[in-house]
Amino acid sequence: MKNIVIFASGAGSNARKIIDHFKGSDLARVTLILSNKADAGILKIAEREQIPAVLIDKELFFRGDTYVKLLQEAQADLIVLAGFLWKVPANLVQAFPGRIINIHPALLPKFGGKGMYGHFVHEAVLAAGEKESGITIHYVNEKYDEGAIILQERCAVSVDDTPETLARKVQVLEHTWFPVIVERLLTQ
Ligand code: GRF
């Protein structure tokens, strides 16, 4: 059985899809959840699902290898960032080469980088007059949103889209594809 570790700071809807996808699976389970926000929805989901959860200490996260050790002890096979906004420190990236992935709610390399998250992304896509948007699932390296792309899926942007309607279209793609890609990476 493989171990999936999820990092999330927000509502946790993607994390929940992944948890549900692997319930009853012979392949893998979500065995640990980390969050940097005490009030993140994901922590409530973890509690309900009885998945161990850790609130990340900022000082320790960016200095030393507390979290490298924690993830090694947890025998993490795949680390999934699902709405986690902090940059992953280099020591963590290096400890898990090719085993940390992220999802971004736009078609990278456009509309990525620091500060490009949530509604900011969708606002920027609309302001640029893009005809399509979508999702990017990619490996995590030391730079924000620049790791090798694993999958992109697209949706149309219509003239009457608002950041909210576009967010919903993109979220459908996220929920559909993220669990599938996690499974694919674990079986490769
Ligand atoms: C998603 O849109 C994801 O692409 C981005 O953060 C959002 C997380 O949403 N990185 P949720 O917390 O999974 O609902």
PDB file of C-alpha atoms and ligand atoms in Angstrom:
ATOM      1  CA  MET A   1       0.000   0.000   0.000  1.00  0.00           C
ATOM      2  CA  LYS A   2       1.396   3.395  -1.000  1.00  0.00           C
ATOM      3  CA  ASN A   3       1.195   6.490   1.139  1.00  0.00           C
ATOM      4  CA  ILE A   4      -0.145   9.768  -0.192  1.00  0.00           C
ATOM      5  CA  VAL A   5       0.588  12.889   1.841  1.00  0.00           C
ATOM      6  CA  ILE A   6      -1.437  16.006   1.091  1.00  0.00           C
ATOM      7  CA  PHE A   7      -0.435  19.609   1.793  1.00  0.00           C
ATOM      8  CA  ALA A   8      -3.350  22.044   1.721  1.00  0.00           C
ATOM      9  CA  SER A   9      -4.201  25.453   3.112  1.00  0.00           C
ATOM     10  CA  GLY A  10      -7.686  26.114   1.835  1.00  0.00           C
ATOM     11  CA  ALA A  11     -11.129  24.624   1.620  1.00  0.00           C
ATOM     12  CA  GLY A  12      -9.639  21.279   0.734  1.00  0.00           C
ATOM     13  CA  SER A  13     -12.060  20.277  -2.005  1.00  0.00           C
ATOM     14  CA  ASN A  14      -9.288  18.725  -4.097  1.00  0.00           C
ATOM     15  CA  ALA A  15      -7.878  16.939  -1.076  1.00  0.00           C
ATOM     16  CA  ARG A  16     -11.295  15.530  -0.369  1.00  0.00           C
ATOM     17  CA  LYS A  17     -11.627  14.211  -3.934  1.00  0.00           C
ATOM     18  CA  ILE A  18      -8.300  12.452  -3.578  1.00  0.00           C
ATOM     19  CA  ILE A  19      -9.198  11.017  -0.164  1.00  0.00           C
ATOM     20  CA  ASP A  20     -12.493   9.710  -1.558  1.00  0.00           C
ATOM     21  CA  HIS A  21     -10.873   8.324  -4.701  1.00  0.00           C
ATOM     22  CA  PHE A  22      -8.551   6.090  -2.671  1.00  0.00           C
ATOM     23  CA  LYS A  23     -11.062   4.925  -0.084  1.00  0.00           C
ATOM     24  CA  GLY A  24     -11.154   1.164  -0.399  1.00  0.00           C
ATOM     25  CA  SER A  25      -8.308   1.174  -2.932  1.00  0.00           C
ATOM     26  CA  ASP A  26      -5.671  -1.575  -2.849  1.00  0.00           C
ATOM     27  CA  LEU A  27      -3.112   0.803  -4.263  1.00  0.00           C
ATOM     28  CA  ALA A  28      -2.823   3.748  -1.895  1.00  0.00           C
ATOM     29  CA  ARG A  29      -4.295   5.778   0.924  1.00  0.00           C
ATOM     30  CA  VAL A  30      -4.041   9.365   2.095  1.00  0.00           C
ATOM     31  CA  THR A  31      -2.161   8.759   5.332  1.00  0.00           C
ATOM     32  CA  LEU A  32      -1.133  12.268   6.393  1.00  0.00           C
ATOM     33  CA  ILE A  33      -2.340  15.817   5.871  1.00  0.00           C
ATOM     34  CA  LEU A  34      -0.322  18.955   6.521  1.00  0.00           C
ATOM     35  CA  SER A  35      -1.673  22.475   6.627  1.00  0.00           C
ATOM     36  CA  ASN A  36      -0.256  25.863   7.470  1.00  0.00           C
ATOM     37  CA  LYS A  37      -3.636  27.237   8.505  1.00  0.00           C
ATOM     38  CA  ALA A  38      -5.312  26.286  11.753  1.00  0.00           C
ATOM     39  CA  ASP A  39      -8.758  27.084  10.361  1.00  0.00           C
ATOM     40  CA  ALA A  40      -8.316  25.355   6.995  1.00  0.00           C
ATOM     41  CA  GLY A  41     -11.292  23.267   5.882  1.00  0.00           C
ATOM     42  CA  ILE A  42      -8.925  20.426   5.171  1.00  0.00           C
ATOM     43  CA  LEU A  43      -8.217  19.949   8.884  1.00  0.00           C
ATOM     44  CA  LYS A  44     -11.893  19.348   9.538  1.00  0.00           C
ATOM     45  CA  ILE A  45     -11.995  16.858   6.706  1.00  0.00           C
ATOM     46  CA  ALA A  46      -8.933  15.114   8.177  1.00  0.00           C
ATOM     47  CA  GLU A  47     -10.605  14.870  11.553  1.00  0.00           C
ATOM     48  CA  ARG A  48     -13.779  13.460  10.084  1.00  0.00           C
ATOM     49  CA  GLU A  49     -11.863  10.938   7.996  1.00  0.00           C
ATOM     50  CA  GLN A  50      -9.554  10.092  10.915  1.00  0.00           C
ATOM     51  CA  ILE A  51      -6.471  10.930   8.902  1.00  0.00           C
ATOM     52  CA  PRO A  52      -3.553  12.235  10.985  1.00  0.00           C
ATOM     53  CA  ALA A  53      -3.027  15.959  10.417  1.00  0.00           C
ATOM     54  CA  VAL A  54      -0.203  18.314  11.247  1.00  0.00           C
ATOM     55  CA  LEU A  55      -0.320  22.077  11.542  1.00  0.00           C
ATOM     56  CA  ILE A  56       2.914  23.333  10.018  1.00  0.00           C
ATOM     57  CA  ASP A  57       5.170  25.590  12.058  1.00  0.00           C
ATOM     58  CA  LYS A  58       6.497  28.289   9.714  1.00  0.00           C
ATOM     59  CA  GLU A  59       9.916  28.673  11.374  1.00  0.00           C
ATOM     60  CA  LEU A  60      10.545  24.944  11.313  1.00  0.00           C
ATOM     61  CA  PHE A  61       9.229  24.578   7.777  1.00  0.00           C
ATOM     62  CA  PHE A  62      11.694  27.009   6.272  1.00  0.00           C
ATOM     63  CA  ARG A  63      14.650  26.099   8.513  1.00  0.00           C
ATOM     64  CA  GLY A  64      16.100  22.687   9.231  1.00  0.00           C
ATOM     65  CA  ASP A  65      14.676  19.329   8.279  1.00  0.00           C
ATOM     66  CA  THR A  66      11.858  18.687  10.733  1.00  0.00           C
ATOM     67  CA  TYR A  67       9.414  18.162   7.896  1.00  0.00           C
ATOM     68  CA  VAL A  68      11.793  16.173   5.728  1.00  0.00           C
ATOM     69  CA  LYS A  69      12.116  13.750   8.639  1.00  0.00           C
ATOM     70  CA  LEU A  70       8.388  13.735   9.270  1.00  0.00           C
ATOM     71  CA  LEU A  71       7.673  12.855   5.644  1.00  0.00           C
ATOM     72  CA  GLN A  72      10.383  10.216   5.583  1.00  0.00           C
ATOM     73  CA  GLU A  73       8.982   8.654   8.734  1.00  0.00           C
ATOM     74  CA  ALA A  74       5.544   8.752   7.131  1.00  0.00           C
ATOM     75  CA  GLN A  75       7.080   6.872   4.169  1.00  0.00           C
ATOM     76  CA  ALA A  76       5.468   9.276   1.737  1.00  0.00           C
ATOM     77  CA  ASP A  77       5.366   7.831  -1.767  1.00  0.00           C
ATOM     78  CA  LEU A  78       3.725  10.902  -3.278  1.00  0.00           C
ATOM     79  CA  ILE A  79       3.364  14.393  -1.818  1.00  0.00           C
ATOM     80  CA  VAL A  80       0.412  16.240  -3.272  1.00  0.00           C
ATOM     81  CA  LEU A  81       0.038  20.001  -2.945  1.00  0.00           C
ATOM     82  CA  ALA A  82      -3.661  20.765  -3.205  1.00  0.00           C
ATOM     83  CA  GLY A  83      -4.068  24.470  -2.624  1.00  0.00           C
ATOM     84  CA  PHE A  84      -0.867  24.917  -0.624  1.00  0.00           C
ATOM     85  CA  LEU A  85       0.468  28.433  -1.015  1.00  0.00           C
ATOM     86  CA  TRP A  86       3.945  28.375   0.491  1.00  0.00           C
ATOM     87  CA  LYS A  87       6.983  27.669  -1.579  1.00  0.00           C
ATOM     88  CA  VAL A  88       8.357  24.220  -0.831  1.00  0.00           C
ATOM     89  CA  PRO A  89      11.881  24.539   0.639  1.00  0.00           C
ATOM     90  CA  ALA A  90      14.770  23.145  -1.391  1.00  0.00           C
ATOM     91  CA  ASN A  91      15.661  20.464   1.160  1.00  0.00           C
ATOM     92  CA  LEU A  92      12.168  19.027   0.893  1.00  0.00           C
ATOM     93  CA  VAL A  93      12.214  19.091  -2.915  1.00  0.00           C
ATOM     94  CA  GLN A  94      15.589  17.349  -2.914  1.00  0.00           C
ATOM     95  CA  ALA A  95      14.518  14.710  -0.401  1.00  0.00           C
ATOM     96  CA  PHE A  96      11.608  13.635  -2.619  1.00  0.00           C
ATOM     97  CA  PRO A  97      12.796  13.983  -6.214  1.00  0.00           C
ATOM     98  CA  GLY A  98       9.950  13.565  -8.703  1.00  0.00           C
ATOM     99  CA  ARG A  99       7.561  12.786  -5.884  1.00  0.00           C
ATOM    100  CA  ILE A 100       6.004  16.181  -5.161  1.00  0.00           C
ATOM    101  CA  ILE A 101       3.229  17.467  -7.402  1.00  0.00           C
ATOM    102  CA  ASN A 102       1.041  20.561  -7.480  1.00  0.00           C
ATOM    103  CA  ILE A 103      -2.133  21.643  -9.217  1.00  0.00           C
ATOM    104  CA  HIS A 104      -2.482  25.131 -10.651  1.00  0.00           C
ATOM    105  CA  PRO A 105      -5.799  26.586 -11.831  1.00  0.00           C
ATOM    106  CA  ALA A 106      -4.563  27.906 -15.193  1.00  0.00           C
ATOM    107  CA  LEU A 107      -2.506  26.880 -18.179  1.00  0.00           C
ATOM    108  CA  LEU A 108       1.099  27.377 -17.089  1.00  0.00           C
ATOM    109  CA  PRO A 109       3.535  28.921 -17.859  1.00  0.00           C
ATOM    110  CA  LYS A 110       1.002  31.741 -18.143  1.00  0.00           C
ATOM    111  CA  PHE A 111      -0.669  33.054 -14.990  1.00  0.00           C
ATOM    112  CA  GLY A 112       1.690  31.391 -12.534  1.00  0.00           C
ATOM    113  CA  GLY A 113       4.211  32.463  -9.922  1.00  0.00           C
ATOM    114  CA  LYS A 114       4.055  34.110  -6.541  1.00  0.00           C
ATOM    115  CA  GLY A 115       0.739  35.806  -5.795  1.00  0.00           C
ATOM    116  CA  MET A 116      -1.036  33.952  -8.611  1.00  0.00           C
ATOM    117  CA  TYR A 117      -3.584  31.893  -6.756  1.00  0.00           C
ATOM    118  CA  GLY A 118      -7.329  31.646  -6.336  1.00  0.00           C
ATOM    119  CA  HIS A 119      -9.371  34.453  -7.820  1.00  0.00           C
ATOM    120  CA  PHE A 120      -6.213  36.402  -8.802  1.00  0.00           C
ATOM    121  CA  VAL A 121      -5.531  33.777 -11.439  1.00  0.00           C
ATOM    122  CA  HIS A 122      -9.010  33.876 -12.931  1.00  0.00           C
ATOM    123  CA  GLU A 123      -9.098  37.684 -12.877  1.00  0.00           C
ATOM    124  CA  ALA A 124      -5.794  37.799 -14.734  1.00  0.00           C
ATOM    125  CA  VAL A 125      -6.998  35.269 -17.327  1.00  0.00           C
ATOM    126  CA  LEU A 126     -10.136  37.328 -17.988  1.00  0.00           C
ATOM    127  CA  ALA A 127      -8.220  40.632 -18.055  1.00  0.00           C
ATOM    128  CA  ALA A 128      -5.864  39.170 -20.663  1.00  0.00           C
ATOM    129  CA  GLY A 129      -8.827  38.258 -22.879  1.00  0.00           C
ATOM    130  CA  GLU A 130      -7.836  34.597 -23.015  1.00  0.00           C
ATOM    131  CA  LYS A 131     -10.102  32.314 -25.018  1.00  0.00           C
ATOM    132  CA  GLU A 132      -9.282  29.301 -22.881  1.00  0.00           C
ATOM    133  CA  SER A 133      -8.064  28.419 -19.434  1.00  0.00           C
ATOM    134  CA  GLY A 134      -7.744  25.165 -17.543  1.00  0.00           C
ATOM    135  CA  ILE A 135      -5.540  23.283 -15.136  1.00  0.00           C
ATOM    136  CA  THR A 136      -1.908  22.323 -14.924  1.00  0.00           C
ATOM    137  CA  ILE A 137      -0.654  19.436 -12.815  1.00  0.00           C
ATOM    138  CA  HIS A 138       3.109  19.611 -12.511  1.00  0.00           C
ATOM    139  CA  TYR A 139       6.116  18.428 -10.546  1.00  0.00           C
ATOM    140  CA  VAL A 140       7.328  20.796  -7.865  1.00  0.00           C
ATOM    141  CA  ASN A 141      10.816  22.212  -8.004  1.00  0.00           C
ATOM    142  CA  GLU A 142      12.438  25.079  -6.105  1.00  0.00           C
ATOM    143  CA  LYS A 143      10.625  27.729  -8.143  1.00  0.00           C
ATOM    144  CA  TYR A 144       6.946  28.558  -7.966  1.00  0.00           C
ATOM    145  CA  ASP A 145       4.918  26.857 -10.700  1.00  0.00           C
ATOM    146  CA  GLU A 146       7.938  25.988 -12.866  1.00  0.00           C
ATOM    147  CA  GLY A 147       8.353  22.234 -12.500  1.00  0.00           C
ATOM    148  CA  ALA A 148       7.828  19.858 -15.422  1.00  0.00           C
ATOM    149  CA  ILE A 149       4.238  19.643 -16.588  1.00  0.00           C
ATOM    150  CA  ILE A 150       2.466  16.310 -16.153  1.00  0.00           C
ATOM    151  CA  LEU A 151      -0.968  17.207 -17.524  1.00  0.00           C
ATOM    152  CA  GLN A 152      -2.944  20.162 -18.826  1.00  0.00           C
ATOM    153  CA  GLU A 153      -6.685  20.131 -19.437  1.00  0.00           C
ATOM    154  CA  ARG A 154      -8.543  23.028 -21.021  1.00  0.00           C
ATOM    155  CA  CYS A 155     -11.887  24.771 -20.788  1.00  0.00           C
ATOM    156  CA  ALA A 156     -13.328  27.573 -22.890  1.00  0.00           C
ATOM    157  CA  VAL A 157     -13.488  31.108 -21.528  1.00  0.00           C
ATOM    158  CA  SER A 158     -16.629  32.880 -22.691  1.00  0.00           C
ATOM    159  CA  VAL A 159     -17.192  36.622 -22.927  1.00  0.00           C
ATOM    160  CA  ASP A 160     -19.652  36.603 -20.072  1.00  0.00           C
ATOM    161  CA  ASP A 161     -17.440  34.614 -17.694  1.00  0.00           C
ATOM    162  CA  THR A 162     -16.685  36.178 -14.314  1.00  0.00           C
ATOM    163  CA  PRO A 163     -13.837  35.042 -12.034  1.00  0.00           C
ATOM    164  CA  GLU A 164     -16.448  32.983 -10.180  1.00  0.00           C
ATOM    165  CA  THR A 165     -17.904  31.203 -13.221  1.00  0.00           C
ATOM    166  CA  LEU A 166     -14.443  30.540 -14.582  1.00  0.00           C
ATOM    167  CA  ALA A 167     -13.325  29.223 -11.181  1.00  0.00           C
ATOM    168  CA  ARG A 168     -16.183  26.730 -11.256  1.00  0.00           C
ATOM    169  CA  LYS A 169     -15.265  25.446 -14.710  1.00  0.00           C
ATOM    170  CA  VAL A 170     -11.654  25.056 -13.668  1.00  0.00           C
ATOM    171  CA  GLN A 171     -12.639  23.340 -10.439  1.00  0.00           C
ATOM    172  CA  VAL A 172     -14.583  20.701 -12.359  1.00  0.00           C
ATOM    173  CA  LEU A 173     -11.398  19.897 -14.273  1.00  0.00           C
ATOM    174  CA  GLU A 174      -9.361  19.796 -11.063  1.00  0.00           C
ATOM    175  CA  HIS A 175     -11.737  17.422  -9.325  1.00  0.00           C
ATOM    176  CA  THR A 176     -11.928  15.175 -12.370  1.00  0.00           C
ATOM    177  CA  TRP A 177      -8.245  14.959 -13.155  1.00  0.00           C
ATOM    178  CA  PHE A 178      -6.241  15.316  -9.946  1.00  0.00           C
ATOM    179  CA  PRO A 179      -7.196  11.934  -8.411  1.00  0.00           C
ATOM    180  CA  VAL A 180      -6.672  10.221 -11.776  1.00  0.00           C
ATOM    181  CA  ILE A 181      -3.170  11.651 -12.148  1.00  0.00           C
ATOM    182  CA  VAL A 182      -2.248  10.797  -8.553  1.00  0.00           C
ATOM    183  CA  GLU A 183      -3.272   7.211  -9.246  1.00  0.00           C
ATOM    184  CA  ARG A 184      -1.379   7.153 -12.548  1.00  0.00           C
ATOM    185  CA  LEU A 185       1.823   8.398 -10.927  1.00  0.00           C
ATOM    186  CA  LEU A 186       1.585   5.775  -8.194  1.00  0.00           C
ATOM    187  CA  THR A 187       1.200   2.937 -10.671  1.00  0.00           C
ATOM    188  CA  GLN A 188       3.966   3.996 -13.059  1.00  0.00           C
TER     189      GLN A 188
HETATM  190  C1  GRF B   1      -7.275  24.998  -6.405  1.00  0.00           C
HETATM  191  O1  GRF B   1      -7.862  25.830  -7.338  1.00  0.00           O
HETATM  192  C2  GRF B   1      -5.876  24.699  -6.796  1.00  0.00           C
HETATM  193  O2  GRF B   1      -5.665  24.724  -8.158  1.00  0.00           O
HETATM  194  C3  GRF B   1      -5.099  25.805  -6.179  1.00  0.00           C
HETATM  195  O3  GRF B   1      -5.772  26.059  -4.969  1.00  0.00           O
HETATM  196  C4  GRF B   1      -7.131  25.667  -5.066  1.00  0.00           C
HETATM  197  C5  GRF B   1      -7.457  24.766  -3.911  1.00  0.00           C
HETATM  198  O4  GRF B   1      -8.824  24.555  -3.763  1.00  0.00           O
HETATM  199  N1  GRF B   1      -3.711  25.503  -6.126  1.00  0.00           N
HETATM  200  P1  GRF B   1      -9.330  23.514  -2.694  1.00  0.00           P
HETATM  201  O5  GRF B   1      -8.778  23.950  -1.332  1.00  0.00           O
HETATM  202  O6  GRF B   1      -8.842  22.163  -3.072  1.00  0.00           O
HETATM  203  O7  GRF B   1     -10.820  23.595  -2.713  1.00  0.00           O
END
